[in-house]
Amino acid sequence: GCENILRKFSHNVAMSKFAQKQAKEVHGLDTLYIPHGVNTNLFKPLSEEERFNLKRKYGLLGKTVIGSVFRNQGRKMSDRYFDAFALAAKELPNAVFFLHTDPTDPAAYFDSFRKIQELKLQNRVVFTGTKYYNGFTYREMNDVYNAMDMFYLGTSGEGFGIPIVEAMSCGVPCLVTDYTTTQELVIDNKAGEGIKMDAEILGSWHVKRGVVDIQDSADKIVKLAKDENLRKEYGNNGRKAVLKD
């Protein structure tokens, strides 16, 4: 019923092309398109020496770092992230899952520690230490992204996806569920790859959700982990895209 509220206003703004198209096709509403942005002076690629020191700080030296930034809520479907990493880890003995999320968040819909134990991923998952009530500064977040070799987000859909463009601004290649805004942010800018869906379901608020494919996630993680040149290409393209827009 949100369209009934939107009809009361003379101007509505969509933060993504996906939302602009959806508002028109589903509700017959014309909207302006004004996307979110990212401060490219705060979120930026760091030098190799700085990245080396960051990896040492987080205990990630010599590791292939698959990173993610999310809150453990149902619509993120982050239990599937662990499943995907577990598959990829079989082919990547030096891979580590680096997570900026609070495993003790009261909003969590599953127990991350139990999931890690079930998948036998002890010592393969590293948390940044953030708490849901006490987040990181922008500078600390820039460090988090720069410690990653790739950014992975198996979300069920995003109205925009701010962590995606933050990762892009830091020159980090992105792997994101090919659903909602991924096309315009990642694929069109050749900043990474879209991961196919396993299914589409109807979620809360009558919103359709895309269920990320676990095997395709793992395959693409392995693909990027083994191709440093492709990672650099995607990362450079992502940085150029945020500077341009």
Short mmCIF file of C-alpha atoms in Angstrom, two decimals:
data_model
loop_
_atom_site.label_atom_id
_atom_site.label_comp_id
_atom_site.label_asym_id
_atom_site.label_seq_id
_atom_site.Cartn_x
_atom_site.Cartn_y
_atom_site.Cartn_z
CA GLY A 1 0.00 0.00 0.00
CA CYS A 2 2.98 2.36 -0.10
CA GLU A 3 1.85 3.66 -3.49
CA ASN A 4 -1.19 5.26 -1.79
CA ILE A 5 1.18 7.37 0.29
CA LEU A 6 3.36 8.23 -2.69
CA ARG A 7 0.37 9.49 -4.68
CA LYS A 8 -0.09 12.29 -2.15
CA PHE A 9 3.15 13.96 -3.26
CA SER A 10 3.87 16.01 -6.35
CA HIS A 11 7.41 14.64 -6.67
CA ASN A 12 8.66 11.16 -5.79
CA VAL A 13 12.32 10.18 -5.91
CA ALA A 14 13.72 6.73 -6.72
CA MET A 15 17.26 6.01 -5.59
CA SER A 16 17.80 3.37 -8.27
CA LYS A 17 16.82 2.84 -11.90
CA PHE A 18 15.30 -0.46 -10.81
CA ALA A 19 12.98 1.32 -8.38
CA GLN A 20 12.11 3.99 -10.93
CA LYS A 21 11.10 1.33 -13.44
CA GLN A 22 9.21 -0.67 -10.82
CA ALA A 23 7.24 2.36 -9.63
CA LYS A 24 6.13 3.05 -13.19
CA GLU A 25 5.34 -0.51 -14.25
CA VAL A 26 3.67 -1.69 -11.05
CA HIS A 27 2.04 1.47 -9.71
CA GLY A 28 1.93 3.85 -12.68
CA LEU A 29 3.99 6.41 -10.74
CA ASP A 30 6.47 8.74 -12.38
CA THR A 31 9.55 9.28 -10.24
CA LEU A 32 12.75 11.27 -10.38
CA TYR A 33 15.97 9.27 -10.33
CA ILE A 34 18.53 10.51 -7.79
CA PRO A 35 20.90 7.72 -6.76
CA HIS A 36 22.77 7.44 -3.50
CA GLY A 37 26.42 8.41 -3.62
CA VAL A 38 29.66 7.66 -1.83
CA ASN A 39 32.37 10.03 -0.65
CA THR A 40 35.28 8.98 -2.84
CA ASN A 41 37.71 10.89 -0.63
CA LEU A 42 36.75 8.73 2.36
CA PHE A 43 36.24 5.45 0.52
CA LYS A 44 39.30 4.96 -1.65
CA PRO A 45 41.91 2.37 -2.60
CA LEU A 46 44.90 2.29 -0.28
CA SER A 47 48.51 1.51 -1.19
CA GLU A 48 49.83 -2.04 -1.23
CA GLU A 49 51.83 -1.28 1.91
CA GLU A 50 48.74 0.02 3.70
CA ARG A 51 46.71 -3.01 2.61
CA PHE A 52 49.50 -5.31 3.83
CA ASN A 53 49.39 -3.64 7.24
CA LEU A 54 45.61 -3.92 7.38
CA LYS A 55 45.74 -7.62 6.63
CA ARG A 56 48.33 -8.04 9.35
CA LYS A 57 46.11 -6.09 11.78
CA TYR A 58 43.18 -8.44 11.17
CA GLY A 59 45.29 -11.61 11.02
CA LEU A 60 44.75 -12.04 7.27
CA LEU A 61 48.30 -12.08 5.93
CA GLY A 62 48.84 -14.63 3.19
CA LYS A 63 45.10 -15.18 2.87
CA THR A 64 42.64 -14.71 0.05
CA VAL A 65 40.06 -12.49 1.73
CA ILE A 66 36.42 -12.81 0.76
CA GLY A 67 34.65 -9.99 2.56
CA SER A 68 31.07 -9.02 3.24
CA VAL A 69 29.25 -6.17 4.98
CA PHE A 70 25.70 -6.80 6.18
CA ARG A 71 23.36 -6.96 9.15
CA ASN A 72 22.20 -10.47 9.96
CA GLN A 73 18.53 -9.93 9.12
CA GLY A 74 16.25 -12.33 7.29
CA ARG A 75 16.17 -10.50 3.97
CA LYS A 76 19.97 -10.69 3.70
CA MET A 77 19.74 -14.52 3.77
CA SER A 78 23.30 -14.60 5.08
CA ASP A 79 23.12 -18.26 6.12
CA ARG A 80 23.65 -18.98 2.42
CA TYR A 81 26.84 -16.88 2.44
CA PHE A 82 28.40 -19.37 4.86
CA ASP A 83 27.26 -22.30 2.74
CA ALA A 84 28.77 -20.72 -0.37
CA PHE A 85 32.05 -19.96 1.35
CA ALA A 86 32.24 -23.51 2.73
CA LEU A 87 32.06 -24.87 -0.82
CA ALA A 88 34.60 -22.39 -2.15
CA ALA A 89 36.95 -23.03 0.77
CA LYS A 90 37.38 -26.64 -0.34
CA GLU A 91 39.21 -25.35 -3.43
CA LEU A 92 40.83 -22.37 -1.71
CA PRO A 93 42.88 -23.58 1.27
CA ASN A 94 44.11 -20.04 2.02
CA ALA A 95 40.71 -18.35 1.80
CA VAL A 96 39.20 -16.55 4.77
CA PHE A 97 35.67 -15.17 5.16
CA PHE A 98 36.02 -11.63 6.57
CA LEU A 99 32.70 -10.37 7.93
CA HIS A 100 31.66 -6.91 9.03
CA THR A 101 28.59 -7.93 10.97
CA ASP A 102 27.72 -8.47 14.61
CA PRO A 103 27.32 -12.22 15.30
CA THR A 104 25.58 -11.37 18.60
CA ASP A 105 23.09 -8.95 17.03
CA PRO A 106 19.65 -9.47 18.66
CA ALA A 107 18.08 -9.04 15.21
CA ALA A 108 19.98 -12.08 13.89
CA TYR A 109 17.72 -14.78 12.50
CA PHE A 110 20.26 -17.58 12.97
CA ASP A 111 23.28 -18.29 15.19
CA SER A 112 26.44 -17.50 13.18
CA PHE A 113 28.72 -19.33 15.60
CA ARG A 114 26.64 -22.49 15.40
CA LYS A 115 26.57 -22.25 11.60
CA ILE A 116 30.35 -21.88 11.51
CA GLN A 117 30.76 -24.93 13.73
CA GLU A 118 28.34 -27.04 11.68
CA LEU A 119 30.28 -26.23 8.49
CA LYS A 120 33.63 -26.80 10.22
CA LEU A 121 34.77 -23.28 9.34
CA GLN A 122 36.49 -22.55 12.64
CA ASN A 123 39.60 -20.43 11.97
CA ARG A 124 38.29 -19.67 8.46
CA VAL A 125 35.89 -16.87 9.48
CA VAL A 126 37.06 -13.54 10.90
CA PHE A 127 34.71 -10.88 12.30
CA THR A 128 35.75 -7.21 12.30
CA GLY A 129 34.43 -6.65 15.83
CA THR A 130 31.60 -4.27 15.00
CA LYS A 131 28.52 -4.16 17.25
CA TYR A 132 25.02 -3.27 16.10
CA TYR A 133 24.90 -0.46 18.69
CA ASN A 134 28.43 0.82 18.05
CA GLY A 135 29.44 0.87 14.40
CA PHE A 136 32.71 1.77 12.71
CA THR A 137 33.73 5.22 11.49
CA TYR A 138 33.98 5.88 7.75
CA ARG A 139 37.76 5.64 7.98
CA GLU A 140 37.53 2.29 9.75
CA MET A 141 35.08 1.08 7.11
CA ASN A 142 37.52 2.11 4.38
CA ASP A 143 40.12 -0.06 6.12
CA VAL A 144 37.67 -2.98 6.23
CA TYR A 145 37.02 -2.82 2.48
CA ASN A 146 40.72 -2.43 1.67
CA ALA A 147 41.52 -5.61 3.57
CA MET A 148 39.32 -7.54 1.10
CA ASP A 149 40.37 -9.20 -2.13
CA MET A 150 36.73 -9.34 -3.20
CA PHE A 151 33.34 -8.25 -1.86
CA TYR A 152 30.54 -10.82 -1.73
CA LEU A 153 26.89 -10.09 -0.98
CA GLY A 154 24.30 -12.81 -1.52
CA THR A 155 21.42 -10.52 -0.59
CA SER A 156 17.81 -11.22 -1.57
CA GLY A 157 17.56 -7.73 -3.08
CA GLU A 158 18.46 -4.12 -2.36
CA GLY A 159 16.69 -0.81 -2.89
CA PHE A 160 20.16 0.49 -3.72
CA GLY A 161 23.05 -1.26 -1.99
CA ILE A 162 25.36 1.25 -0.30
CA PRO A 163 28.01 -1.33 0.77
CA ILE A 164 28.29 -2.30 -2.90
CA VAL A 165 29.26 1.20 -4.04
CA GLU A 166 31.50 1.65 -1.00
CA ALA A 167 33.40 -1.48 -2.03
CA MET A 168 33.53 -0.25 -5.63
CA SER A 169 34.90 3.10 -4.46
CA CYS A 170 37.68 1.23 -2.66
CA GLY A 171 38.57 -0.61 -5.84
CA VAL A 172 37.28 -3.97 -4.60
CA PRO A 173 35.67 -6.33 -7.17
CA CYS A 174 32.08 -7.27 -6.33
CA LEU A 175 30.06 -10.49 -6.47
CA VAL A 176 26.38 -9.79 -5.81
CA THR A 177 23.08 -11.61 -6.37
CA ASP A 178 21.89 -10.70 -9.88
CA TYR A 179 18.65 -9.16 -8.65
CA THR A 180 17.15 -5.68 -8.19
CA THR A 181 19.98 -3.11 -8.48
CA THR A 182 22.95 -5.35 -9.25
CA GLN A 183 22.67 -4.79 -13.00
CA GLU A 184 23.01 -1.01 -12.83
CA LEU A 185 25.62 -0.89 -10.07
CA VAL A 186 27.91 -3.84 -10.76
CA ILE A 187 27.29 -5.46 -14.12
CA ASP A 188 26.78 -2.35 -16.27
CA ASN A 189 29.98 -0.86 -14.82
CA LYS A 190 31.93 -4.13 -15.23
CA ALA A 191 32.82 -3.84 -11.54
CA GLY A 192 32.24 -7.52 -10.84
CA GLU A 193 29.75 -10.25 -11.60
CA GLY A 194 26.15 -11.09 -10.82
CA ILE A 195 25.38 -14.39 -9.13
CA LYS A 196 22.38 -16.26 -10.46
CA MET A 197 19.32 -16.95 -8.33
CA ASP A 198 18.19 -20.32 -7.05
CA ALA A 199 14.59 -19.12 -6.72
CA GLU A 200 12.34 -16.11 -6.34
CA ILE A 201 10.05 -15.95 -3.33
CA LEU A 202 7.48 -13.56 -1.90
CA GLY A 203 8.72 -11.97 1.30
CA SER A 204 7.33 -9.60 3.90
CA TRP A 205 5.44 -6.48 2.75
CA HIS A 206 4.56 -8.41 -0.41
CA VAL A 207 8.09 -7.79 -1.76
CA LYS A 208 9.65 -10.36 -4.09
CA ARG A 209 13.00 -11.72 -2.98
CA GLY A 210 15.75 -13.45 -4.93
CA VAL A 211 17.35 -16.49 -3.29
CA VAL A 212 21.03 -16.58 -4.22
CA ASP A 213 22.40 -19.77 -5.77
CA ILE A 214 24.96 -21.29 -3.40
CA GLN A 215 26.90 -23.26 -6.02
CA ASP A 216 27.14 -20.30 -8.41
CA SER A 217 28.32 -18.15 -5.52
CA ALA A 218 31.07 -20.63 -4.72
CA ASP A 219 32.07 -20.98 -8.38
CA LYS A 220 32.42 -17.23 -8.83
CA ILE A 221 34.33 -16.81 -5.59
CA VAL A 222 36.81 -19.45 -6.76
CA LYS A 223 36.97 -17.85 -10.22
CA LEU A 224 37.95 -14.43 -8.83
CA ALA A 225 40.26 -15.90 -6.19
CA LYS A 226 42.29 -17.60 -8.91
CA ASP A 227 42.40 -14.63 -11.30
CA GLU A 228 44.23 -11.65 -9.83
CA ASN A 229 44.16 -9.75 -13.12
CA LEU A 230 40.38 -10.05 -13.35
CA ARG A 231 40.05 -8.82 -9.77
CA LYS A 232 42.16 -5.78 -10.59
CA GLU A 233 40.17 -5.09 -13.74
CA TYR A 234 36.83 -5.23 -11.94
CA GLY A 235 38.21 -3.18 -9.05
CA ASN A 236 39.56 -0.45 -11.32
CA ASN A 237 36.28 -0.33 -13.24
CA GLY A 238 34.32 0.05 -10.02
CA ARG A 239 36.48 2.94 -8.85
CA LYS A 240 36.14 4.68 -12.22
CA ALA A 241 32.36 4.26 -12.10
CA VAL A 242 31.91 5.95 -8.74
CA LEU A 243 34.26 8.78 -9.71
CA LYS A 244 32.32 9.31 -12.94
CA ASP A 245 28.86 9.29 -11.40
#
